[in-house]
Short mmCIF file of C-alpha atoms in Angstrom, two decimals:
data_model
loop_
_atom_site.label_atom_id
_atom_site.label_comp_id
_atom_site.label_asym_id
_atom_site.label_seq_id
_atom_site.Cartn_x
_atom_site.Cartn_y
_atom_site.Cartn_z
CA UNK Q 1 0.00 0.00 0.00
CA UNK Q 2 1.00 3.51 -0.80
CA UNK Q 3 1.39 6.14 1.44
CA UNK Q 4 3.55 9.47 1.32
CA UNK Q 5 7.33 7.93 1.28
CA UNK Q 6 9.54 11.34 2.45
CA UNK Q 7 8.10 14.58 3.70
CA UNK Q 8 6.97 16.88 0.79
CA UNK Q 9 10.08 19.59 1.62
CA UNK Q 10 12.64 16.99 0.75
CA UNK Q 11 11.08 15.64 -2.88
CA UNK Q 12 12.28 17.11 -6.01
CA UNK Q 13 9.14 17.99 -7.70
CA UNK Q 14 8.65 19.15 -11.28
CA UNK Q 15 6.65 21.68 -12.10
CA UNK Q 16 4.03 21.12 -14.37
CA UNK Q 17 5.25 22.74 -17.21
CA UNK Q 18 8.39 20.22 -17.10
CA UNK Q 19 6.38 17.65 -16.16
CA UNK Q 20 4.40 18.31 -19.24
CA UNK Q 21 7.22 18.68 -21.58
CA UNK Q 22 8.44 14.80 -20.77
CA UNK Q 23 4.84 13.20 -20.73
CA UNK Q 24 4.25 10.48 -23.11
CA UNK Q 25 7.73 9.92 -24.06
CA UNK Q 26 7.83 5.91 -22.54
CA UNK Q 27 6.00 3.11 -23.77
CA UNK Q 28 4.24 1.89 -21.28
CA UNK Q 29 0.73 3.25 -22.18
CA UNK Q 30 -0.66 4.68 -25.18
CA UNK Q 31 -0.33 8.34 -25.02
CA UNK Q 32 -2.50 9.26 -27.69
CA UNK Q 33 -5.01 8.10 -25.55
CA UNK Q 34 -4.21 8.79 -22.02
CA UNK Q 35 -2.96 12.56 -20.62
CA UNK Q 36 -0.84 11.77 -17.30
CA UNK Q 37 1.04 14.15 -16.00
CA UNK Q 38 3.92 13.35 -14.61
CA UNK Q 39 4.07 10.51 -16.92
CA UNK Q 40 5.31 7.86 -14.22
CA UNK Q 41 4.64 7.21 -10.81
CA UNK Q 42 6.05 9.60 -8.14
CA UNK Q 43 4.79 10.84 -4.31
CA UNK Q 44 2.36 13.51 -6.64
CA UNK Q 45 0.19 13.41 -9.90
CA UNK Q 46 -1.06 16.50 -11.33
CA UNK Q 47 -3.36 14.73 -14.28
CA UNK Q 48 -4.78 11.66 -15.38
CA UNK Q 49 -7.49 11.02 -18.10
CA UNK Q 50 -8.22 10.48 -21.36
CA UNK Q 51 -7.79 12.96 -24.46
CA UNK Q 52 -11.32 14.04 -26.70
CA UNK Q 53 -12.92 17.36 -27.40
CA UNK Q 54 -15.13 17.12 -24.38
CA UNK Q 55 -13.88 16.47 -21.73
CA UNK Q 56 -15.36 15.91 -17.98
CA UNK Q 57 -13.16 17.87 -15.52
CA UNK Q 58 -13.48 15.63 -12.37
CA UNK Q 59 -11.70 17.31 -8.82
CA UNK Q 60 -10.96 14.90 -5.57
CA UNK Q 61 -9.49 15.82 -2.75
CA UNK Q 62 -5.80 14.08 -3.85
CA UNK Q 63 -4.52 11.57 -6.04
CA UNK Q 64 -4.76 7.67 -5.17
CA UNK Q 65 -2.20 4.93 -7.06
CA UNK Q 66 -4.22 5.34 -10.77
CA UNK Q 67 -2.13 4.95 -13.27
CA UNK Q 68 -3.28 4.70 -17.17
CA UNK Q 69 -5.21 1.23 -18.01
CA UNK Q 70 -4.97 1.01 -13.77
CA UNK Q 71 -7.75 2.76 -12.52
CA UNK Q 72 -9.06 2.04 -9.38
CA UNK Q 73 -12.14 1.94 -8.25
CA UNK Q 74 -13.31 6.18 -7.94
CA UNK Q 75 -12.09 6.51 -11.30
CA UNK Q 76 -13.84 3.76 -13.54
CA UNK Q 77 -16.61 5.59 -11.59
CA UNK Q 78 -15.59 8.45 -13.09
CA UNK Q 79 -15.42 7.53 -16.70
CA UNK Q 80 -18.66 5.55 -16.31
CA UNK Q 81 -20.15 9.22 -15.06
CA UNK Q 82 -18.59 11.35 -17.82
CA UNK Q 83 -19.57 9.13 -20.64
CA UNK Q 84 -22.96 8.09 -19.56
CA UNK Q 85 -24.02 12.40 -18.99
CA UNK Q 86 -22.86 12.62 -22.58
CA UNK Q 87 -18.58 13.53 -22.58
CA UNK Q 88 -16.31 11.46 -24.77
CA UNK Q 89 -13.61 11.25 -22.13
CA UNK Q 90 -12.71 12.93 -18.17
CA UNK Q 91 -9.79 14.17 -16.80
CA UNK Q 92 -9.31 13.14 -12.77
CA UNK Q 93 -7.72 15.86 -11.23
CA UNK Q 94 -7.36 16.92 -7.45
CA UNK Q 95 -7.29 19.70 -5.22
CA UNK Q 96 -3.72 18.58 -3.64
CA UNK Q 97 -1.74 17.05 -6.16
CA UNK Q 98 0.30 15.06 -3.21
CA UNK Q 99 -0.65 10.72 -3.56
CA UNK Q 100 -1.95 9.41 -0.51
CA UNK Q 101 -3.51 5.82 0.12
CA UNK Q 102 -5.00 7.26 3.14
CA UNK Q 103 -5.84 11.01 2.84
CA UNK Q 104 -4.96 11.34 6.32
CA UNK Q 105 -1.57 10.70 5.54
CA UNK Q 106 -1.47 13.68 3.23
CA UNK Q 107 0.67 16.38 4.66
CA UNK Q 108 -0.10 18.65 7.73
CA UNK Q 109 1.27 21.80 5.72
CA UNK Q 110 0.82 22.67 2.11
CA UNK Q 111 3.74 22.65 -0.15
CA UNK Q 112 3.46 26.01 -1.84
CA UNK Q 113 5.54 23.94 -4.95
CA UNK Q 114 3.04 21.09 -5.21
CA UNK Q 115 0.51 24.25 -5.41
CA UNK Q 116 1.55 26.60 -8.18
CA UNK Q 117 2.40 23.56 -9.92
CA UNK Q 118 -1.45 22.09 -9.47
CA UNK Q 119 -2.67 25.31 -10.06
CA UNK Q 120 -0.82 25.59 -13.30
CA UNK Q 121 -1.87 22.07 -14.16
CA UNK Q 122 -5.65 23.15 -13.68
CA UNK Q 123 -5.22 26.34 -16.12
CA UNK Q 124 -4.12 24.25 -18.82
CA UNK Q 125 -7.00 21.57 -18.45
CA UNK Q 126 -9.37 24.51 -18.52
CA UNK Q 127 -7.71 25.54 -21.61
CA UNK Q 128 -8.66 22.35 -23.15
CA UNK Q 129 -12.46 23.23 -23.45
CA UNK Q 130 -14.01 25.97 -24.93
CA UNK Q 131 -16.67 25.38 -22.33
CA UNK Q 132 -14.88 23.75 -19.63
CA UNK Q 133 -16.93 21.99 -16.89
CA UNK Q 134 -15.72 21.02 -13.54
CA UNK Q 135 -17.29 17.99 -11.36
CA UNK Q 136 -17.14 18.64 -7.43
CA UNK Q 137 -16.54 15.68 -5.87
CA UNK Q 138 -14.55 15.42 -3.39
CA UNK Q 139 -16.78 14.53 -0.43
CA UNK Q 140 -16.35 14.89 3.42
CA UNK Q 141 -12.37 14.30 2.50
CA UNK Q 142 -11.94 18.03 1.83
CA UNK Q 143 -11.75 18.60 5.55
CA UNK Q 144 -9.13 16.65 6.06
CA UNK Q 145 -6.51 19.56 6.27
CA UNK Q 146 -7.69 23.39 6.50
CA UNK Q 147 -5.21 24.35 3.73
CA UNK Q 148 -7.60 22.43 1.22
CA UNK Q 149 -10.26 25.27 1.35
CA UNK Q 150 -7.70 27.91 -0.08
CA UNK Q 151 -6.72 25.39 -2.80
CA UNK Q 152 -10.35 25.32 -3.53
CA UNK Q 153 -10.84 29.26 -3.46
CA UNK Q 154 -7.49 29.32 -5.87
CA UNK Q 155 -9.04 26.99 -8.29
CA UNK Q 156 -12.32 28.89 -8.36
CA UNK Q 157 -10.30 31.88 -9.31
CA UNK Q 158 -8.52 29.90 -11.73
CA UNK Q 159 -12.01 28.50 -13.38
CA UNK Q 160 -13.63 32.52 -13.82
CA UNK Q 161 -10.98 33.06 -16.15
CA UNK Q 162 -12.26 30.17 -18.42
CA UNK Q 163 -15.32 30.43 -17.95
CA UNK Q 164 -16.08 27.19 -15.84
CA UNK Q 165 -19.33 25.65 -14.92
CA UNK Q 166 -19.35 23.97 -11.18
CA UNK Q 167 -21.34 20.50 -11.40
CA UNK Q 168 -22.07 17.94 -8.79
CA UNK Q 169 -23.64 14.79 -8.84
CA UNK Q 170 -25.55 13.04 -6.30
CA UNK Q 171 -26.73 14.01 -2.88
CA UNK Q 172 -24.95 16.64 -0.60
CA UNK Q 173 -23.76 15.04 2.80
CA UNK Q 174 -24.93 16.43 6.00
CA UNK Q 175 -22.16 18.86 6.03
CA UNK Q 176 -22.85 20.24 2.29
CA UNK Q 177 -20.07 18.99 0.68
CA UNK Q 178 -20.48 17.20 -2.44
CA UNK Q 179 -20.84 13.57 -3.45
CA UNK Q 180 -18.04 11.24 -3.76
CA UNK Q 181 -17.82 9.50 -7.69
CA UNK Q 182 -17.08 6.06 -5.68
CA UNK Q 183 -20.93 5.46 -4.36
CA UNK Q 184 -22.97 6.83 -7.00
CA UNK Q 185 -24.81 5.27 -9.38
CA UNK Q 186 -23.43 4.98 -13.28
CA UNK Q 187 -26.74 6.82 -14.51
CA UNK Q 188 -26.06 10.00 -12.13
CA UNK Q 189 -26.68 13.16 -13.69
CA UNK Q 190 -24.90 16.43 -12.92
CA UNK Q 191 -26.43 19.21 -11.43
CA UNK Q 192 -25.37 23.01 -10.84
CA UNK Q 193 -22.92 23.56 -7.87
CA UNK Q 194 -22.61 26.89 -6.75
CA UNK Q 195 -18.82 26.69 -5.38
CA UNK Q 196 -18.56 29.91 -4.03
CA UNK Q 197 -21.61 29.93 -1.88
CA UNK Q 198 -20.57 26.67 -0.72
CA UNK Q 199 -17.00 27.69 0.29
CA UNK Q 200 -18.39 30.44 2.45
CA UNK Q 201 -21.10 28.41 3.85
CA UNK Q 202 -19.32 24.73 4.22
CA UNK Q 203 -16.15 24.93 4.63
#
């Protein structure tokens, strides 16, 4: 099982533009199909998903052990979701790029690195739509560490300057935040998510 290796301060991380710039250079999947960014396994993913003209942006709380033609669990979810409301392919990606088995293993303090990176990561996927729409789902998980909420705020920023539509899918937990993509149903539909009211109001 995988959980964070080394403390975040001592990796060497890539940003994402260099990260970018070596994807889909091995052989080991088919990267006219898949986007994964960085393009092998490391403490931190900033993408995963597959390439079309209409994409489903799906956001977690942090990345799990995916890899292309690997998916776990969430993310067959996830395809299953983004096909069946009508996409022709989804791109996972997470509001802390940092891998964690167990999200309570992520780290206590935010790696302002692993940030600008993520945050640079997220620009471009927006940049791959000319209507870009982003799937909440990150469940109760997003509580986890109190840094999350000012990813969250970042990324909303981040999505007014493409234009993003908020989505959810499935019902609200107690607390407000939005459905997890492991427990729902393949025929969910998405629904308007108004992100900003809920960042003032739930988290």
């Amino acid at each position: 099982m995988h959980i964070p290796a080394v403390p975040t301060a001592e990796m060497e991380i890539l940003s994402f533009a260099e990260a970018m710039r070596q994807s889909g250079k091995r052989a080991d999947y088919d990267a006219a199909r898949w986007l994964y960014v960085p393009d092998f396994y490391t403490e931190y993913r900033y993408v995963l998903g597959t390439k079309g003209q209409n994409p489903l942006i799906c956001i977690g709380v942090n990345p799990s052990t995916a890899q292309p033609d690997h998916l776990d669990n969430t993310l067959k979810s996830v395809e299953r979701i983004a096909l069946g409301n009508g996409y022709d392919s989804f791109i996972m990606f997470n509001v802390y790029p940092q891998r964690a088995t167990r999200p309570q293993d992520m780290a206590k303090e935010r790696d302002d690195r692993l940030h600008r990176a993520n945050m640079e990561a997220f620009d471009y996927i927006l940049s791959l739509s000319k209507a870009p729409v982003v799937w909440a789902a990150w469940g109760n998980i997003i509580e986890m560490r109190p840094y999350l909420k000012d990813c969250v705020l970042d990324m909303i920023g981040v999505g007014e300057r493409h234009g993003a539509r908020w989505v959810t899918a499935g019902p609200r937990s107690t607390k407000g935040h939005p459905h997890h993509p492991l427990y729902l149903k393949k025929d969910s539909s998405l629904e308007p998510f108004g992100v900003e009211r809920y960042c003032r109001e739930c988290l």
